[in-house]
Tab-separated table of C-alpha atoms and ligand atoms in Angstrom:
chain	number	residue	atom	x	y	z
A	1	MET	CA	0.000	0.000	0.000
A	2	ALA	CA	1.407	3.408	-0.909
A	3	THR	CA	1.865	5.828	1.959
A	4	GLU	CA	-0.888	8.185	0.801
A	5	HIS	CA	-3.382	5.378	1.458
A	6	THR	CA	-2.527	5.325	5.160
A	7	GLU	CA	-3.195	8.976	5.801
A	8	HIS	CA	-5.926	8.473	8.386
A	9	VAL	CA	-5.291	6.011	11.178
A	10	VAL	CA	-7.836	5.306	13.883
A	11	VAL	CA	-6.527	3.964	17.178
A	12	VAL	CA	-9.174	2.359	19.379
A	13	GLY	CA	-8.332	2.500	23.086
A	14	ALA	CA	-6.605	5.468	24.731
A	15	GLY	CA	-4.650	3.516	27.352
A	16	GLN	CA	-0.891	3.259	27.573
A	17	MET	CA	-0.563	1.148	24.397
A	18	GLY	CA	-3.158	3.067	22.351
A	19	ALA	CA	-1.669	6.446	23.272
A	20	GLY	CA	1.831	5.175	22.458
A	21	ILE	CA	0.735	3.840	19.063
A	22	ALA	CA	-1.087	7.101	18.281
A	23	GLN	CA	1.968	9.158	19.296
A	24	VAL	CA	4.325	7.247	17.025
A	25	ALA	CA	1.824	7.427	14.122
A	26	LEU	CA	1.528	11.204	14.616
A	27	GLN	CA	5.324	11.555	14.648
A	28	THR	CA	5.412	10.053	11.163
A	29	GLY	CA	2.982	12.677	9.846
A	30	LEU	CA	-0.178	10.569	9.837
A	31	ARG	CA	-3.596	11.907	10.768
A	32	VAL	CA	-4.832	10.043	13.837
A	33	THR	CA	-8.211	9.734	15.530
A	34	LEU	CA	-7.992	8.299	19.020
A	35	VAL	CA	-11.221	6.602	20.091
A	36	ASP	CA	-12.250	5.605	23.593
A	37	VAL	CA	-15.648	5.204	25.259
A	38	SER	CA	-14.420	7.191	28.252
A	39	GLU	CA	-14.030	10.996	27.934
A	40	GLU	CA	-11.666	10.884	30.887
A	41	GLY	CA	-9.584	8.126	29.285
A	42	LEU	CA	-9.395	10.129	26.051
A	43	ALA	CA	-8.244	13.270	27.847
A	44	LYS	CA	-5.605	11.293	29.717
A	45	GLY	CA	-4.442	9.560	26.506
A	46	ALA	CA	-4.232	12.848	24.585
A	47	GLY	CA	-2.309	14.391	27.492
A	48	ARG	CA	0.114	11.496	27.450
A	49	ILE	CA	0.656	11.958	23.704
A	50	ARG	CA	1.276	15.710	24.061
A	51	ALA	CA	3.722	15.079	26.918
A	52	GLY	CA	5.523	12.412	24.873
A	53	LEU	CA	5.879	14.751	21.875
A	54	ALA	CA	7.033	17.630	24.085
A	55	LYS	CA	9.667	15.366	25.660
A	56	LEU	CA	11.052	14.574	22.200
A	57	VAL	CA	11.319	18.300	21.410
A	58	GLU	CA	13.104	18.877	24.720
A	59	LYS	CA	15.627	16.188	23.814
A	60	GLY	CA	16.156	17.704	20.346
A	61	LYS	CA	14.696	14.617	18.667
A	62	LEU	CA	11.687	16.402	17.135
A	63	GLU	CA	11.406	19.898	15.652
A	64	ASP	CA	8.851	22.104	17.387
A	65	ALA	CA	7.062	22.767	14.073
A	66	LYS	CA	6.657	18.996	13.642
A	67	ARG	CA	5.299	18.710	17.172
A	68	LYS	CA	2.718	21.401	16.399
A	69	ALA	CA	1.752	19.659	13.158
A	70	ALA	CA	1.478	16.331	14.971
A	71	GLU	CA	-0.780	17.851	17.634
A	72	ALA	CA	-2.955	19.403	14.934
A	73	ASN	CA	-3.261	15.978	13.293
A	74	LEU	CA	-4.751	14.432	16.431
A	75	ALA	CA	-8.516	14.140	16.797
A	76	THR	CA	-10.488	12.289	19.452
A	77	ALA	CA	-13.903	10.622	19.474
A	78	THR	CA	-15.987	8.632	21.931
A	79	ARG	CA	-17.836	6.705	19.221
A	80	LEU	CA	-16.393	4.825	16.289
A	81	SER	CA	-19.491	5.647	14.236
A	82	GLU	CA	-18.440	9.349	14.315
A	83	VAL	CA	-15.166	8.539	12.556
A	84	LYS	CA	-15.033	8.776	8.770
A	85	GLU	CA	-12.639	7.906	5.934
A	86	VAL	CA	-10.414	5.490	7.833
A	87	ASP	CA	-7.543	3.851	5.952
A	88	PHE	CA	-6.003	1.897	8.788
A	89	ALA	CA	-7.381	0.911	12.208
A	90	VAL	CA	-5.319	-0.315	15.133
A	91	GLU	CA	-7.365	-1.660	18.015
A	92	ALA	CA	-5.667	-1.449	21.418
A	93	ALA	CA	-8.627	-1.845	23.760
A	94	THR	CA	-8.753	-3.923	26.950
A	95	GLU	CA	-7.750	-7.549	26.417
A	96	ASN	CA	-11.301	-8.906	26.405
A	97	GLU	CA	-12.410	-11.113	23.548
A	98	GLU	CA	-16.090	-10.122	23.475
A	99	LEU	CA	-15.193	-6.416	23.573
A	100	LYS	CA	-12.676	-6.803	20.755
A	101	LYS	CA	-15.189	-8.726	18.635
A	102	ARG	CA	-17.738	-5.922	19.058
A	103	ILE	CA	-15.130	-3.319	18.098
A	104	PHE	CA	-14.182	-5.273	14.973
A	105	GLN	CA	-17.802	-5.536	13.885
A	106	GLU	CA	-17.995	-1.740	14.191
A	107	LEU	CA	-14.658	-1.240	12.420
A	108	ASP	CA	-16.020	-3.312	9.542
A	109	GLY	CA	-18.470	-0.490	8.873
A	110	VAL	CA	-15.972	2.334	9.395
A	111	VAL	CA	-12.746	1.370	7.608
A	112	LYS	CA	-12.674	2.092	3.844
A	113	PRO	CA	-12.881	-0.868	1.461
A	114	GLY	CA	-9.305	-2.086	0.970
A	115	GLY	CA	-8.243	-0.664	4.354
A	116	VAL	CA	-6.698	-2.632	7.204
A	117	LEU	CA	-8.246	-3.714	10.525
A	118	ALA	CA	-5.338	-4.472	12.871
A	119	THR	CA	-5.405	-5.591	16.500
A	120	ASN	CA	-2.697	-5.063	19.104
A	121	THR	CA	-3.902	-8.134	21.017
A	122	SER	CA	-1.193	-10.093	22.803
A	123	SER	CA	-3.210	-13.245	23.311
A	124	ILE	CA	-6.442	-13.553	21.335
A	125	PRO	CA	-6.291	-15.512	18.046
A	126	ILE	CA	-6.393	-13.162	15.027
A	127	THR	CA	-8.340	-15.756	13.052
A	128	ARG	CA	-11.134	-15.669	15.634
A	129	ILE	CA	-11.301	-11.853	15.576
A	130	GLY	CA	-11.277	-11.819	11.759
A	131	ALA	CA	-14.172	-14.286	11.623
A	132	VAL	CA	-16.633	-11.785	13.166
A	133	THR	CA	-16.090	-9.359	10.262
A	134	LYS	CA	-17.221	-9.589	6.647
A	135	ARG	CA	-13.596	-9.149	5.553
A	136	PRO	CA	-11.269	-11.498	7.488
A	137	GLU	CA	-8.722	-10.996	4.678
A	138	SER	CA	-8.241	-7.406	5.959
A	139	VAL	CA	-7.765	-8.393	9.628
A	140	ILE	CA	-4.259	-8.798	11.049
A	141	GLY	CA	-2.307	-8.738	14.318
A	142	MET	CA	0.003	-5.758	14.861
A	143	HIS	CA	1.532	-6.302	18.277
A	144	PHE	CA	3.511	-3.354	19.659
A	145	MET	CA	5.727	-3.598	22.747
A	146	ASN	CA	5.528	-1.407	25.841
A	147	PRO	CA	6.643	1.447	25.967
A	148	VAL	CA	5.632	1.846	22.321
A	149	PRO	CA	7.678	5.005	21.566
A	150	VAL	CA	10.877	3.275	22.749
A	151	MET	CA	10.553	-0.364	21.754
A	152	GLN	CA	11.667	-1.188	18.223
A	153	LEU	CA	9.651	-4.311	17.576
A	154	VAL	CA	6.264	-4.940	16.017
A	155	GLU	CA	5.118	-8.542	15.743
A	156	ILE	CA	2.853	-9.104	12.758
A	157	ILE	CA	0.446	-12.006	12.994
A	158	ARG	CA	-1.420	-13.290	9.986
A	159	GLY	CA	-4.766	-14.970	10.621
A	160	ALA	CA	-5.865	-17.934	8.513
A	161	ALA	CA	-7.559	-15.603	5.989
A	162	THR	CA	-5.233	-12.541	6.076
A	163	SER	CA	-4.305	-11.460	2.545
A	164	ASP	CA	-0.827	-10.621	1.257
A	165	ALA	CA	-2.018	-7.042	0.562
A	166	THR	CA	-3.072	-6.622	4.211
A	167	TYR	CA	0.256	-7.991	5.393
A	168	GLU	CA	2.235	-5.675	3.071
A	169	ALA	CA	0.240	-2.610	4.144
A	170	THR	CA	0.767	-3.450	7.816
A	171	ARG	CA	4.476	-4.016	7.392
A	172	ALA	CA	4.784	-0.740	5.434
A	173	LEU	CA	3.020	1.187	8.213
A	174	ALA	CA	5.198	-0.374	10.932
A	175	VAL	CA	8.352	0.474	8.978
A	176	ARG	CA	7.091	4.020	8.419
A	177	MET	CA	6.653	4.236	12.191
A	178	GLY	CA	10.344	3.359	12.537
A	179	LYS	CA	9.762	-0.189	13.758
A	180	THR	CA	11.348	-3.506	12.828
A	181	THR	CA	8.856	-6.272	12.123
A	182	VAL	CA	8.806	-10.017	12.607
A	183	VAL	CA	6.094	-12.390	11.450
A	184	SER	CA	4.522	-14.920	13.783
A	185	ARG	CA	2.029	-17.688	13.149
A	186	ASP	CA	-1.322	-17.239	14.879
A	187	MET	CA	-0.419	-19.393	17.902
A	188	PRO	CA	-0.839	-18.631	21.642
A	189	GLY	CA	1.521	-15.863	22.816
A	190	PHE	CA	2.943	-15.361	19.307
A	191	ILE	CA	6.775	-15.162	19.508
A	192	VAL	CA	7.603	-12.628	22.247
A	193	ASN	CA	5.148	-13.702	24.925
A	194	ARG	CA	5.619	-17.399	24.157
A	195	ILE	CA	9.222	-17.017	25.286
A	196	LEU	CA	9.053	-14.035	27.670
A	197	ILE	CA	6.105	-15.018	29.892
A	198	PRO	CA	7.492	-18.472	30.849
A	199	MET	CA	10.703	-16.707	31.912
A	200	LEU	CA	8.822	-14.198	34.077
A	201	ASN	CA	6.657	-17.035	35.462
A	202	GLU	CA	9.814	-19.012	36.298
A	203	ALA	CA	11.175	-15.992	38.183
A	204	CYS	CA	7.945	-16.048	40.279
A	205	PHE	CA	8.502	-19.758	41.040
A	206	ALA	CA	12.111	-18.972	41.987
A	207	LEU	CA	10.912	-16.267	44.392
A	208	MET	CA	8.150	-18.501	45.818
A	209	GLU	CA	10.656	-21.291	46.447
A	210	GLY	CA	13.047	-18.908	48.178
A	211	LEU	CA	15.797	-19.370	45.607
A	212	GLY	CA	16.705	-15.742	46.192
A	213	THR	CA	15.164	-12.416	47.158
A	214	ALA	CA	13.310	-10.403	44.507
A	215	GLU	CA	16.297	-8.046	44.334
A	216	ASP	CA	18.773	-10.921	43.937
A	217	ILE	CA	16.708	-12.623	41.233
A	218	ASP	CA	16.436	-9.347	39.309
A	219	THR	CA	20.087	-8.379	39.766
A	220	ALA	CA	21.181	-11.861	38.700
A	221	MET	CA	19.231	-11.686	35.452
A	222	LYS	CA	19.978	-8.006	34.767
A	223	LEU	CA	23.724	-8.238	35.202
A	224	GLY	CA	24.081	-11.920	34.381
A	225	THR	CA	22.239	-11.784	31.059
A	226	ASN	CA	22.419	-8.084	30.150
A	227	GLN	CA	18.713	-7.286	30.309
A	228	PRO	CA	17.470	-3.729	30.963
A	229	MET	CA	15.150	-4.906	33.747
A	230	GLY	CA	15.096	-7.999	35.941
A	231	PRO	CA	12.186	-10.415	35.319
A	232	LEU	CA	10.200	-9.464	38.439
A	233	GLN	CA	10.654	-5.754	37.738
A	234	LEU	CA	9.570	-6.352	34.131
A	235	ALA	CA	6.528	-8.344	35.308
A	236	ASP	CA	5.568	-5.385	37.545
A	237	PHE	CA	6.083	-3.058	34.559
A	238	ILE	CA	3.899	-5.148	32.200
A	239	GLY	CA	1.253	-5.686	34.921
A	240	LEU	CA	0.920	-8.896	36.947
A	241	ASP	CA	-2.713	-9.289	35.829
A	242	THR	CA	-1.581	-9.131	32.190
A	243	CYS	CA	1.259	-11.609	32.841
A	244	LEU	CA	-1.170	-14.017	34.523
A	245	SER	CA	-3.715	-13.729	31.759
A	246	ILE	CA	-1.086	-14.443	29.072
A	247	ALA	CA	0.305	-17.349	31.133
A	248	GLU	CA	-3.228	-18.784	31.283
A	249	VAL	CA	-3.602	-18.422	27.506
A	250	LEU	CA	-0.303	-20.288	26.981
A	251	HIS	CA	-1.244	-23.016	29.477
A	252	LYS	CA	-4.707	-23.546	28.013
A	253	GLY	CA	-3.745	-23.083	24.361
A	254	LEU	CA	-0.562	-25.154	24.320
A	255	GLY	CA	-1.741	-27.672	26.889
A	256	ASP	CA	1.658	-28.310	28.458
A	257	ASP	CA	2.088	-28.109	32.219
A	258	LYS	CA	5.360	-26.228	31.781
A	259	TYR	CA	3.202	-23.124	31.178
A	260	ARG	CA	1.314	-23.497	34.507
A	261	PRO	CA	0.972	-20.027	36.077
A	262	CYS	CA	2.905	-19.677	39.342
A	263	PRO	CA	0.570	-19.726	42.413
A	264	LEU	CA	2.414	-16.717	43.853
A	265	LEU	CA	1.627	-14.705	40.705
A	266	ARG	CA	-2.018	-15.710	41.029
A	267	GLN	CA	-2.065	-14.735	44.714
A	268	TYR	CA	-0.604	-11.280	44.007
A	269	VAL	CA	-3.262	-10.692	41.356
A	270	ASP	CA	-5.968	-11.869	43.802
A	271	ALA	CA	-4.625	-9.304	46.289
A	272	GLY	CA	-4.944	-6.523	43.688
A	273	TRP	CA	-1.151	-6.174	43.499
A	274	TYR	CA	-0.937	-5.625	39.758
A	275	GLY	CA	2.549	-4.110	39.731
A	276	LYS	CA	3.614	-0.574	38.918
A	277	LYS	CA	0.163	0.623	37.811
A	278	SER	CA	-1.458	-0.259	41.173
A	279	GLY	CA	1.428	0.877	43.366
A	280	ARG	CA	2.410	-2.605	44.486
A	281	GLY	CA	3.596	-5.820	42.881
A	282	PHE	CA	6.848	-7.599	43.648
A	283	TYR	CA	8.021	-4.104	44.599
A	284	LYS	CA	6.278	-1.063	46.076
A	285	TYR	CA	5.993	2.102	43.941
B	1	CAA	N1	7.460	6.451	26.953
B	1	CAA	C1	8.337	7.093	26.145
B	1	CAA	N2	9.673	7.069	26.344
B	1	CAA	C2	10.132	6.391	27.399
B	1	CAA	C3	9.275	5.717	28.299
B	1	CAA	C4	7.877	5.769	28.034
B	1	CAA	N3	6.995	5.144	28.812
B	1	CAA	N4	10.039	5.148	29.253
B	1	CAA	C5	11.313	5.442	28.965
B	1	CAA	N5	11.382	6.187	27.849
B	1	CAA	C6	12.582	6.657	27.161
B	1	CAA	C7	13.330	7.661	27.985
B	1	CAA	O1	12.855	8.959	27.746
B	1	CAA	C8	14.759	7.474	27.503
B	1	CAA	O2	14.934	8.122	26.255
B	1	CAA	P1	16.383	8.769	25.857
B	1	CAA	O3	17.347	7.620	25.806
B	1	CAA	O4	16.115	9.381	24.520
B	1	CAA	O5	16.682	9.749	26.940
B	1	CAA	C9	14.837	5.969	27.214
B	1	CAA	O6	13.483	5.541	27.016
B	1	CAA	C10	15.449	5.234	28.366
B	1	CAA	O7	14.689	5.520	29.512
B	1	CAA	P2	15.260	5.775	30.985
B	1	CAA	O8	16.671	6.219	30.914
B	1	CAA	O9	14.276	6.562	31.762
B	1	CAA	O10	15.134	4.381	31.665
B	1	CAA	P3	15.790	3.036	31.280
B	1	CAA	O11	17.086	3.201	30.598
B	1	CAA	O12	15.701	2.283	32.532
B	1	CAA	O13	14.773	2.430	30.197
B	1	CAA	C11	12.953	1.123	29.549
B	1	CAA	C12	13.435	2.225	30.462
B	1	CAA	C13	13.051	1.573	28.098
B	1	CAA	C14	11.501	0.843	29.897
B	1	CAA	C15	13.888	-0.121	29.772
B	1	CAA	O14	13.960	-0.441	31.127
B	1	CAA	C16	13.437	-1.336	29.026
B	1	CAA	O15	13.669	-1.482	27.839
B	1	CAA	N6	12.770	-2.275	29.732
B	1	CAA	C17	12.235	-3.475	29.144
B	1	CAA	C18	10.945	-3.161	28.446
B	1	CAA	C19	10.364	-4.368	27.772
B	1	CAA	O16	10.893	-5.468	27.769
B	1	CAA	N7	9.188	-4.183	27.182
B	1	CAA	C20	8.476	-5.242	26.529
B	1	CAA	C21	7.497	-5.810	27.466
B	1	CAA	S1	6.634	-7.144	26.713
B	1	CAA	C22	5.391	-6.414	25.862
B	1	CAA	O17	5.209	-5.234	25.828
B	1	CAA	C23	4.522	-7.373	25.158
B	1	CAA	C24	3.324	-7.832	25.874
B	1	CAA	O18	2.342	-8.152	25.222
B	1	CAA	C25	3.288	-8.003	27.352
């Protein structure tokens, strides 16, 4: 797809991922409409985007004129039905299958013929999401990593019916956004979470068994394997509820007991200790 076809991107969901995706799209000169059912969520998301752009100007990584243009290219809406002339949609709503299916049925009526309906899901099969639309060939997984403005990777996941044209358009957009892409089959966890979540889960088992303190486990992995964050710190950063939910998807979808979620992880989630976002996880914030 030529770049002029991806002029108007709609991002559904104004949370951390949606705002990050919208920010990076704006930085590349695209027109973006950020959609969220909550006015408050939208205001927070737009604020996060403006702060992110301002930070780049401060660091000399973005010209102020480009920041102004990017801000002018941002629109918000509380209903998808208000949004017109969409070339490319990226859904980054809460990880709830029924909600995502409803959003995709709506997107089916909003995105132009020949446009792309992408989901940032980390755990729901793309094929299943595509099947609720009248155009599963246009549905694809576009999985960004957190924090979106910093992380270089986008995993692209083709559903059973995804067309080559949809794949090419998605890859072109990711590259335009400055990202490197990899392609994953539509299997539980795709590539990153299939490998990452068992490691984080294993760190929880190590802590539960008293192999070391949280600090020692994290220091060991940070300095011993050159990772920017230790596994428990990273689990807190991702969200322990998210880690548990992906671990459950791997366990159920792949059927092997090696993916069994750690009981300590489950207990922390039961306690409402979701990590950084709730003020407490393996660490206090
Ligand atoms: N938004 C925008 N920029 C951010 C940011 C954010 N939320 N957090 C940090 N940055 C920027 C900083 O401004 C800084 O930029 P400069 O180098 O230009 O100054 C740079 O990132 C480094 O940040 P800091 O110096 O503040 O902190 P750091 O060096 O400790 O890096 C980090 C922070 C980038 C988050 C780093 O710790 C890291 O890479 N951690 C691992 C993150 C990771 O693995 N993410 C993937 C999670 S898995 C996932 O997302 C998939 C899933 O489905 C669960």
